[in-house]
Amino acid sequence: MKNNIILIGFMGVGKGTTARAYSEKYGTFIIDTDDLIESKENRKIKTIFKEDGEKYFRKCEQQCSDWIEYSVDNSFISCGGGFYKVSNLNRLGVVVLLDASYDWIFNRLSTSDNAKSKLKKRPLFSEPEKAKALYAEREVEYKKASDIIIDVENKSLKDIVKEIHKRVNIFKNSTIY
Ligand code: S3P
């Protein structure tokens, strides 16, 4: 099995922030699936949704996942909120879910420094009620898709990063690939 850490979870739960902190502590290279798609498409996620729709974006995610499967190892991969649906997720590495309640996530996003831009760049967060329904729909699926679940509510970033590192190592040592 690959030596990647695949970080999944709902929009705004802190995947990017966690990935950067992990990289700072352990020196692992980070890849962000949204960034990869934006650079390949040469346009923002918001524009892809507007011009070609969500279905097309999901195709881009699958392409990105196929590329990771065949070309990437020893990296920390931060995934867009819907990336967990790709067909080969478990072949990419150890799947870690950042878990928190919807209210905690919404509060984190709306009270952050650049709250407006964080909400604006996420087309599926444009209507909070719809985002809440999406959260409810995905809650169980995220858990099913993951090897490790990290509860991030009220924990420091430092502790979250250390917990990921520790639990991924335990998981790797206890699993026969
Ligand atoms: C999405 C989450 C976004 C981005 C796109 C769709 C989703 O990523 O991939 O807007 O389906 O949950 P973040 O989780 O980084 O916001």
GROMACS .gro file of C-alpha atoms and ligand atoms in nm:
model
  193
    1MET     CA    1   0.000   0.000   0.000
    2LYS     CA    2   0.104   0.356  -0.061
    3ASN     CA    3   0.261   0.568   0.208
    4ASN     CA    4   0.027   0.867   0.156
    5ILE     CA    5  -0.203   1.019   0.415
    6ILE     CA    6  -0.538   1.101   0.254
    7LEU     CA    7  -0.720   1.369   0.451
    8ILE     CA    8  -1.096   1.384   0.399
    9GLY     CA    9  -1.382   1.572   0.567
   10PHE     CA   10  -1.649   1.834   0.516
   11MET     CA   11  -1.581   2.178   0.369
   12GLY     CA   12  -1.435   2.411   0.628
   13VAL     CA   13  -1.337   2.146   0.883
   14GLY     CA   14  -0.973   2.257   0.853
   15LYS     CA   15  -0.810   2.011   0.610
   16GLY     CA   16  -0.581   2.271   0.449
   17THR     CA   17  -0.476   2.420   0.783
   18THR     CA   18  -0.409   2.076   0.924
   19ALA     CA   19  -0.209   1.971   0.618
   20ARG     CA   20   0.013   2.279   0.645
   21ALA     CA   21   0.073   2.223   1.016
   22TYR     CA   22   0.150   1.855   0.954
   23SER     CA   23   0.400   1.943   0.686
   24GLU     CA   24   0.565   2.200   0.909
   25LYS     CA   25   0.610   1.945   1.188
   26TYR     CA   26   0.702   1.634   0.991
   27GLY     CA   27   0.840   1.778   0.666
   28THR     CA   28   0.601   1.584   0.444
   29PHE     CA   29   0.507   1.732   0.106
   30ILE     CA   30   0.141   1.840   0.081
   31ILE     CA   31  -0.086   1.805  -0.218
   32ASP     CA   32  -0.430   1.967  -0.231
   33THR     CA   33  -0.675   1.808  -0.478
   34ASP     CA   34  -0.864   2.135  -0.534
   35ASP     CA   35  -0.535   2.313  -0.616
   36LEU     CA   36  -0.436   2.036  -0.858
   37ILE     CA   37  -0.769   2.059  -1.038
   38GLU     CA   38  -0.755   2.439  -1.051
   39SER     CA   39  -0.407   2.436  -1.202
   40LYS     CA   40  -0.487   2.163  -1.454
   41GLU     CA   41  -0.807   2.339  -1.559
   42ASN     CA   42  -0.648   2.683  -1.531
   43ARG     CA   43  -0.960   2.822  -1.359
   44LYS     CA   44  -1.107   2.842  -1.012
   45ILE     CA   45  -1.334   2.571  -0.865
   46LYS     CA   46  -1.613   2.828  -0.853
   47THR     CA   47  -1.573   2.891  -1.227
   48ILE     CA   48  -1.563   2.518  -1.309
   49PHE     CA   49  -1.894   2.473  -1.125
   50LYS     CA   50  -2.044   2.774  -1.302
   51GLU     CA   51  -1.922   2.690  -1.653
   52ASP     CA   52  -1.937   2.309  -1.659
   53GLY     CA   53  -2.137   2.205  -1.354
   54GLU     CA   54  -2.075   1.978  -1.058
   55LYS     CA   55  -2.079   1.657  -1.262
   56TYR     CA   56  -1.781   1.774  -1.464
   57PHE     CA   57  -1.598   1.874  -1.146
   58ARG     CA   58  -1.651   1.521  -1.007
   59LYS     CA   59  -1.492   1.382  -1.324
   60CYS     CA   60  -1.191   1.607  -1.262
   61GLU     CA   61  -1.169   1.465  -0.909
   62GLN     CA   62  -1.167   1.109  -1.042
   63GLN     CA   63  -0.893   1.198  -1.293
   64CYS     CA   64  -0.695   1.357  -1.014
   65SER     CA   65  -0.737   1.047  -0.799
   66ASP     CA   66  -0.619   0.822  -1.085
   67TRP     CA   67  -0.312   1.040  -1.124
   68ILE     CA   68  -0.238   1.019  -0.750
   69GLU     CA   69  -0.278   0.641  -0.756
   70TYR     CA   70  -0.021   0.597  -1.031
   71SER     CA   71   0.214   0.888  -0.963
   72VAL     CA   72   0.221   1.001  -0.598
   73ASP     CA   73   0.369   0.847  -0.283
   74ASN     CA   74   0.501   0.959   0.060
   75SER     CA   75   0.279   1.268   0.059
   76PHE     CA   76   0.006   1.426   0.267
   77ILE     CA   77  -0.298   1.475   0.046
   78SER     CA   78  -0.570   1.719   0.146
   79CYS     CA   79  -0.892   1.640  -0.041
   80GLY     CA   80  -1.193   1.850  -0.142
   81GLY     CA   81  -1.505   1.772   0.060
   82GLY     CA   82  -1.660   1.546  -0.206
   83PHE     CA   83  -1.339   1.370  -0.311
   84TYR     CA   84  -1.411   1.073  -0.084
   85LYS     CA   85  -1.651   0.946  -0.355
   86VAL     CA   86  -1.376   0.855  -0.603
   87SER     CA   87  -1.369   0.486  -0.688
   88ASN     CA   88  -1.009   0.422  -0.580
   89LEU     CA   89  -0.984   0.619  -0.252
   90ASN     CA   90  -0.849   0.329  -0.046
   91ARG     CA   91  -0.575   0.258  -0.296
   92LEU     CA   92  -0.430   0.607  -0.248
   93GLY     CA   93  -0.308   0.562   0.111
   94VAL     CA   94  -0.437   0.566   0.470
   95VAL     CA   95  -0.765   0.759   0.475
   96VAL     CA   96  -0.801   0.998   0.771
   97LEU     CA   97  -1.128   1.177   0.843
   98LEU     CA   98  -1.136   1.512   1.024
   99ASP     CA   99  -1.465   1.495   1.206
  100ALA     CA  100  -1.673   1.776   1.363
  101SER     CA  101  -2.038   1.874   1.394
  102TYR     CA  102  -2.197   2.100   1.131
  103ASP     CA  103  -2.247   2.381   1.382
  104TRP     CA  104  -1.881   2.374   1.483
  105ILE     CA  105  -1.772   2.386   1.117
  106PHE     CA  106  -2.011   2.668   1.030
  107ASN     CA  107  -1.895   2.866   1.330
  108ARG     CA  108  -1.528   2.806   1.239
  109LEU     CA  109  -1.584   2.927   0.884
  110SER     CA  110  -1.796   3.229   0.964
  111THR     CA  111  -1.574   3.358   1.244
  112SER     CA  112  -1.243   3.313   1.060
  113ASP     CA  113  -1.034   3.613   0.951
  114ASN     CA  114  -1.137   3.601   0.586
  115ALA     CA  115  -1.478   3.444   0.640
  116LYS     CA  116  -1.637   3.605   0.335
  117SER     CA  117  -1.382   3.475   0.087
  118LYS     CA  118  -1.377   3.131   0.249
  119LEU     CA  119  -1.753   3.099   0.205
  120LYS     CA  120  -1.748   3.255  -0.142
  121LYS     CA  121  -1.495   3.018  -0.295
  122ARG     CA  122  -1.707   2.717  -0.190
  123PRO     CA  123  -2.009   2.698  -0.426
  124LEU     CA  124  -2.178   2.429  -0.217
  125PHE     CA  125  -2.166   2.654   0.089
  126SER     CA  126  -2.352   2.942  -0.074
  127GLU     CA  127  -2.675   2.844   0.099
  128PRO     CA  128  -2.616   2.731   0.458
  129GLU     CA  129  -2.939   2.527   0.470
  130LYS     CA  130  -2.831   2.326   0.165
  131ALA     CA  131  -2.483   2.283   0.310
  132LYS     CA  132  -2.639   2.148   0.629
  133ALA     CA  133  -2.844   1.894   0.432
  134LEU     CA  134  -2.531   1.789   0.242
  135TYR     CA  135  -2.351   1.742   0.572
  136ALA     CA  136  -2.631   1.518   0.698
  137GLU     CA  137  -2.620   1.316   0.377
  138ARG     CA  138  -2.244   1.265   0.393
  139GLU     CA  139  -2.187   1.219   0.765
  140VAL     CA  140  -2.213   0.839   0.762
  141GLU     CA  141  -2.042   0.803   0.423
  142TYR     CA  142  -1.731   0.988   0.544
  143LYS     CA  143  -1.699   0.748   0.835
  144LYS     CA  144  -1.744   0.444   0.613
  145ALA     CA  145  -1.477   0.570   0.372
  146SER     CA  146  -1.212   0.633   0.639
  147ASP     CA  147  -0.953   0.417   0.813
  148ILE     CA  148  -0.906   0.661   1.101
  149ILE     CA  149  -1.147   0.919   1.249
  150ILE     CA  150  -1.004   1.224   1.427
  151ASP     CA  151  -1.248   1.432   1.630
  152VAL     CA  152  -1.119   1.787   1.586
  153GLU     CA  153  -1.369   1.982   1.795
  154ASN     CA  154  -1.202   2.186   2.066
  155LYS     CA  155  -0.857   2.040   2.006
  156SER     CA  156  -0.547   2.241   1.928
  157LEU     CA  157  -0.394   2.214   1.583
  158LYS     CA  158  -0.076   2.084   1.745
  159ASP     CA  159  -0.263   1.798   1.913
  160ILE     CA  160  -0.457   1.713   1.595
  161VAL     CA  161  -0.135   1.687   1.395
  162LYS     CA  162   0.032   1.468   1.658
  163GLU     CA  163  -0.275   1.245   1.680
  164ILE     CA  164  -0.280   1.194   1.303
  165HIS     CA  165   0.087   1.099   1.302
  166LYS     CA  166   0.052   0.856   1.591
  167ARG     CA  167  -0.265   0.688   1.472
  168VAL     CA  168  -0.148   0.651   1.112
  169ASN     CA  169   0.164   0.472   1.236
  170ILE     CA  170  -0.040   0.243   1.460
  171PHE     CA  171  -0.274   0.171   1.168
  172LYS     CA  172   0.014   0.092   0.932
  173ASN     CA  173   0.181  -0.139   1.183
  174SER     CA  174  -0.140  -0.328   1.247
  175THR     CA  175  -0.248  -0.368   0.887
  176ILE     CA  176  -0.123  -0.621   0.638
  177TYR     CA  177  -0.108  -0.449   0.304
  178S3P     C1  178  -1.666   2.041  -0.226
  178S3P     C2  179  -1.568   2.089  -0.141
  178S3P     C3  180  -1.466   2.186  -0.182
  178S3P     C4  181  -1.443   2.179  -0.334
  178S3P     C5  182  -1.572   2.191  -0.407
  178S3P     C6  183  -1.673   2.082  -0.369
  178S3P     C7  184  -1.764   1.940  -0.175
  178S3P     O1  185  -1.342   2.162  -0.114
  178S3P     O2  186  -1.379   2.060  -0.369
  178S3P     O3  187  -1.623   2.319  -0.379
  178S3P     O4  188  -1.828   1.872  -0.257
  178S3P     O5  189  -1.774   1.925  -0.052
  178S3P     P1  190  -1.317   2.198   0.042
  178S3P     O6  191  -1.365   2.082   0.122
  178S3P     O7  192  -1.169   2.215   0.049
  178S3P     O8  193  -1.390   2.324   0.071
   0.00000   0.00000   0.00000
